[in-house]
Amino acid sequence: MNAAVVETFANPPRYATFRDPVPAEGQLLVRVRAAALSNLVKGQAGGSHYSSGSELPFVPGNDGVGTLPDGRRIYFIVPSPSEPWPSGASPAPAA
């Protein structure tokens, strides 16, 4: 997958290829269409938020809009999809 990848906290994330996520049992793989760039995500990317962890590289983020394998659009918040996406709504303004 392509994503904004944090390789070091000294530099901003860069657009790069990253390993595809593997859903655990009972989880679904969500194709992300739009992701929020909130203060939390900025803190993760800079290493100042506790959820940044210590394992590099990683892809920061915790919520957004995506599609399920069956094509349904959803709003998700890590770790699992939470709400169906309203029909006809644009993903970018909502995220």
mmCIF file with all atom_site columns, C-alpha atoms in Angstrom:
data_model
loop_
_atom_site.group_PDB
_atom_site.id
_atom_site.type_symbol
_atom_site.label_atom_id
_atom_site.label_alt_id
_atom_site.label_comp_id
_atom_site.label_asym_id
_atom_site.label_entity_id
_atom_site.label_seq_id
_atom_site.pdbx_PDB_ins_code
_atom_site.Cartn_x
_atom_site.Cartn_y
_atom_site.Cartn_z
_atom_site.occupancy
_atom_site.B_iso_or_equiv
_atom_site.pdbx_formal_charge
_atom_site.auth_seq_id
_atom_site.auth_comp_id
_atom_site.auth_asym_id
_atom_site.auth_atom_id
_atom_site.pdbx_PDB_model_num
ATOM 1  C CA . MET A 1 1  ? 0.000   0.000   0.000  1.00 0.00 ? 1  MET A CA 1
ATOM 2  C CA . ASN A 1 2  ? 1.058   3.625   -0.361 1.00 0.00 ? 2  ASN A CA 1
ATOM 3  C CA . ALA A 1 3  ? 0.959   5.857   2.698  1.00 0.00 ? 3  ALA A CA 1
ATOM 4  C CA . ALA A 1 4  ? 2.572   8.698   4.617  1.00 0.00 ? 4  ALA A CA 1
ATOM 5  C CA . VAL A 1 5  ? 5.320   6.694   6.324  1.00 0.00 ? 5  VAL A CA 1
ATOM 6  C CA . VAL A 1 6  ? 7.223   7.824   9.418  1.00 0.00 ? 6  VAL A CA 1
ATOM 7  C CA . GLU A 1 7  ? 10.757  6.466   9.125  1.00 0.00 ? 7  GLU A CA 1
ATOM 8  C CA . THR A 1 8  ? 12.327  8.761   11.726 1.00 0.00 ? 8  THR A CA 1
ATOM 9  C CA . PHE A 1 9  ? 10.898  11.342  14.107 1.00 0.00 ? 9  PHE A CA 1
ATOM 10 C CA . ALA A 1 10 ? 13.540  13.824  12.910 1.00 0.00 ? 10 ALA A CA 1
ATOM 11 C CA . ASN A 1 11 ? 11.910  14.157  9.453  1.00 0.00 ? 11 ASN A CA 1
ATOM 12 C CA . PRO A 1 12 ? 8.320   14.560  8.263  1.00 0.00 ? 12 PRO A CA 1
ATOM 13 C CA . PRO A 1 13 ? 6.488   11.487  6.936  1.00 0.00 ? 13 PRO A CA 1
ATOM 14 C CA . ARG A 1 14 ? 7.107   10.716  3.293  1.00 0.00 ? 14 ARG A CA 1
ATOM 15 C CA . TYR A 1 15 ? 4.848   9.171   0.668  1.00 0.00 ? 15 TYR A CA 1
ATOM 16 C CA . ALA A 1 16 ? 6.134   5.619   0.270  1.00 0.00 ? 16 ALA A CA 1
ATOM 17 C CA . THR A 1 17 ? 5.156   2.001   -0.172 1.00 0.00 ? 17 THR A CA 1
ATOM 18 C CA . PHE A 1 18 ? 4.426   0.233   3.107  1.00 0.00 ? 18 PHE A CA 1
ATOM 19 C CA . ARG A 1 19 ? 3.597   -3.386  3.913  1.00 0.00 ? 19 ARG A CA 1
ATOM 20 C CA . ASP A 1 20 ? -0.073  -4.265  3.490  1.00 0.00 ? 20 ASP A CA 1
ATOM 21 C CA . PRO A 1 21 ? -1.947  -4.754  6.761  1.00 0.00 ? 21 PRO A CA 1
ATOM 22 C CA . VAL A 1 22 ? -3.162  -8.244  7.599  1.00 0.00 ? 22 VAL A CA 1
ATOM 23 C CA . PRO A 1 23 ? -6.521  -8.324  9.388  1.00 0.00 ? 23 PRO A CA 1
ATOM 24 C CA . ALA A 1 24 ? -6.740  -10.500 12.486 1.00 0.00 ? 24 ALA A CA 1
ATOM 25 C CA . GLU A 1 25 ? -9.573  -12.963 12.964 1.00 0.00 ? 25 GLU A CA 1
ATOM 26 C CA . GLY A 1 26 ? -12.865 -11.098 13.199 1.00 0.00 ? 26 GLY A CA 1
ATOM 27 C CA . GLN A 1 27 ? -11.451 -7.958  11.535 1.00 0.00 ? 27 GLN A CA 1
ATOM 28 C CA . LEU A 1 28 ? -11.983 -6.635  8.006  1.00 0.00 ? 28 LEU A CA 1
ATOM 29 C CA . LEU A 1 29 ? -9.479  -4.953  5.722  1.00 0.00 ? 29 LEU A CA 1
ATOM 30 C CA . VAL A 1 30 ? -10.589 -1.364  5.048  1.00 0.00 ? 30 VAL A CA 1
ATOM 31 C CA . ARG A 1 31 ? -9.389  0.452   1.945  1.00 0.00 ? 31 ARG A CA 1
ATOM 32 C CA . VAL A 1 32 ? -8.728  3.973   3.212  1.00 0.00 ? 32 VAL A CA 1
ATOM 33 C CA . ARG A 1 33 ? -10.163 6.716   0.990  1.00 0.00 ? 33 ARG A CA 1
ATOM 34 C CA . ALA A 1 34 ? -9.598  9.735   3.264  1.00 0.00 ? 34 ALA A CA 1
ATOM 35 C CA . ALA A 1 35 ? -7.857  10.075  6.633  1.00 0.00 ? 35 ALA A CA 1
ATOM 36 C CA . ALA A 1 36 ? -7.979  12.877  9.164  1.00 0.00 ? 36 ALA A CA 1
ATOM 37 C CA . LEU A 1 37 ? -4.848  14.945  9.784  1.00 0.00 ? 37 LEU A CA 1
ATOM 38 C CA . SER A 1 38 ? -5.707  15.806  13.362 1.00 0.00 ? 38 SER A CA 1
ATOM 39 C CA . ASN A 1 39 ? -3.407  17.073  16.088 1.00 0.00 ? 39 ASN A CA 1
ATOM 40 C CA . LEU A 1 40 ? -3.235  13.502  17.380 1.00 0.00 ? 40 LEU A CA 1
ATOM 41 C CA . VAL A 1 41 ? -1.914  12.266  14.014 1.00 0.00 ? 41 VAL A CA 1
ATOM 42 C CA . LYS A 1 42 ? 0.593   15.130  13.841 1.00 0.00 ? 42 LYS A CA 1
ATOM 43 C CA . GLY A 1 43 ? 1.788   14.203  17.345 1.00 0.00 ? 43 GLY A CA 1
ATOM 44 C CA . GLN A 1 44 ? 2.138   10.556  16.312 1.00 0.00 ? 44 GLN A CA 1
ATOM 45 C CA . ALA A 1 45 ? 4.167   11.535  13.251 1.00 0.00 ? 45 ALA A CA 1
ATOM 46 C CA . GLY A 1 46 ? 6.439   13.781  15.320 1.00 0.00 ? 46 GLY A CA 1
ATOM 47 C CA . GLY A 1 47 ? 6.919   11.225  18.090 1.00 0.00 ? 47 GLY A CA 1
ATOM 48 C CA . SER A 1 48 ? 5.402   13.445  20.781 1.00 0.00 ? 48 SER A CA 1
ATOM 49 C CA . HIS A 1 49 ? 2.151   11.489  21.313 1.00 0.00 ? 49 HIS A CA 1
ATOM 50 C CA . TYR A 1 50 ? 2.200   8.415   23.547 1.00 0.00 ? 50 TYR A CA 1
ATOM 51 C CA . SER A 1 51 ? 0.605   6.341   20.769 1.00 0.00 ? 51 SER A CA 1
ATOM 52 C CA . SER A 1 52 ? 3.608   6.922   18.489 1.00 0.00 ? 52 SER A CA 1
ATOM 53 C CA . GLY A 1 53 ? 5.239   3.857   19.977 1.00 0.00 ? 53 GLY A CA 1
ATOM 54 C CA . SER A 1 54 ? 8.872   2.995   19.440 1.00 0.00 ? 54 SER A CA 1
ATOM 55 C CA . GLU A 1 55 ? 8.691   0.784   16.354 1.00 0.00 ? 55 GLU A CA 1
ATOM 56 C CA . LEU A 1 56 ? 9.743   2.522   13.138 1.00 0.00 ? 56 LEU A CA 1
ATOM 57 C CA . PRO A 1 57 ? 8.705   2.743   10.365 1.00 0.00 ? 57 PRO A CA 1
ATOM 58 C CA . PHE A 1 58 ? 4.951   3.147   10.867 1.00 0.00 ? 58 PHE A CA 1
ATOM 59 C CA . VAL A 1 59 ? 1.930   4.879   9.342  1.00 0.00 ? 59 VAL A CA 1
ATOM 60 C CA . PRO A 1 60 ? 0.336   7.411   11.722 1.00 0.00 ? 60 PRO A CA 1
ATOM 61 C CA . GLY A 1 61 ? -3.419  7.782   11.969 1.00 0.00 ? 61 GLY A CA 1
ATOM 62 C CA . ASN A 1 62 ? -6.474  6.633   13.825 1.00 0.00 ? 62 ASN A CA 1
ATOM 63 C CA . ASP A 1 63 ? -9.624  7.479   11.853 1.00 0.00 ? 63 ASP A CA 1
ATOM 64 C CA . GLY A 1 64 ? -10.992 8.138   8.410  1.00 0.00 ? 64 GLY A CA 1
ATOM 65 C CA . VAL A 1 65 ? -13.338 6.972   5.693  1.00 0.00 ? 65 VAL A CA 1
ATOM 66 C CA . GLY A 1 66 ? -12.909 3.810   3.686  1.00 0.00 ? 66 GLY A CA 1
ATOM 67 C CA . THR A 1 67 ? -14.549 0.935   1.862  1.00 0.00 ? 67 THR A CA 1
ATOM 68 C CA . LEU A 1 68 ? -15.035 -2.652  2.950  1.00 0.00 ? 68 LEU A CA 1
ATOM 69 C CA . PRO A 1 69 ? -14.332 -5.618  0.651  1.00 0.00 ? 69 PRO A CA 1
ATOM 70 C CA . ASP A 1 70 ? -18.045 -5.718  -0.274 1.00 0.00 ? 70 ASP A CA 1
ATOM 71 C CA . GLY A 1 71 ? -17.954 -2.049  -1.373 1.00 0.00 ? 71 GLY A CA 1
ATOM 72 C CA . ARG A 1 72 ? -19.778 -0.525  1.607  1.00 0.00 ? 72 ARG A CA 1
ATOM 73 C CA . ARG A 1 73 ? -18.400 2.853   2.710  1.00 0.00 ? 73 ARG A CA 1
ATOM 74 C CA . ILE A 1 74 ? -17.696 3.334   6.401  1.00 0.00 ? 74 ILE A CA 1
ATOM 75 C CA . TYR A 1 75 ? -16.240 5.750   8.904  1.00 0.00 ? 75 TYR A CA 1
ATOM 76 C CA . PHE A 1 76 ? -13.600 3.925   10.937 1.00 0.00 ? 76 PHE A CA 1
ATOM 77 C CA . ILE A 1 77 ? -11.682 4.584   14.086 1.00 0.00 ? 77 ILE A CA 1
ATOM 78 C CA . VAL A 1 78 ? -8.838  2.299   15.004 1.00 0.00 ? 78 VAL A CA 1
ATOM 79 C CA . PRO A 1 79 ? -8.982  -0.518  15.681 1.00 0.00 ? 79 PRO A CA 1
ATOM 80 C CA . SER A 1 80 ? -12.304 -1.401  14.043 1.00 0.00 ? 80 SER A CA 1
ATOM 81 C CA . PRO A 1 81 ? -14.930 -0.013  11.641 1.00 0.00 ? 81 PRO A CA 1
ATOM 82 C CA . SER A 1 82 ? -17.651 1.748   13.546 1.00 0.00 ? 82 SER A CA 1
ATOM 83 C CA . GLU A 1 83 ? -20.318 3.460   11.463 1.00 0.00 ? 83 GLU A CA 1
ATOM 84 C CA . PRO A 1 84 ? -21.892 2.883   8.044  1.00 0.00 ? 84 PRO A CA 1
ATOM 85 C CA . TRP A 1 85 ? -21.177 5.728   5.611  1.00 0.00 ? 85 TRP A CA 1
ATOM 86 C CA . PRO A 1 86 ? -24.222 7.700   4.405  1.00 0.00 ? 86 PRO A CA 1
ATOM 87 C CA . SER A 1 87 ? -25.072 7.093   0.758  1.00 0.00 ? 87 SER A CA 1
ATOM 88 C CA . GLY A 1 88 ? -23.960 9.919   -1.516 1.00 0.00 ? 88 GLY A CA 1
ATOM 89 C CA . ALA A 1 89 ? -21.681 11.592  1.061  1.00 0.00 ? 89 ALA A CA 1
ATOM 90 C CA . SER A 1 90 ? -18.237 12.742  -0.078 1.00 0.00 ? 90 SER A CA 1
ATOM 91 C CA . PRO A 1 91 ? -15.405 11.145  1.957  1.00 0.00 ? 91 PRO A CA 1
ATOM 92 C CA . ALA A 1 92 ? -12.933 14.064  2.074  1.00 0.00 ? 92 ALA A CA 1
ATOM 93 C CA . PRO A 1 93 ? -15.059 16.674  3.916  1.00 0.00 ? 93 PRO A CA 1
ATOM 94 C CA . ALA A 1 94 ? -16.286 14.133  6.442  1.00 0.00 ? 94 ALA A CA 1
ATOM 95 C CA . ALA A 1 95 ? -12.840 12.865  7.409  1.00 0.00 ? 95 ALA A CA 1
#
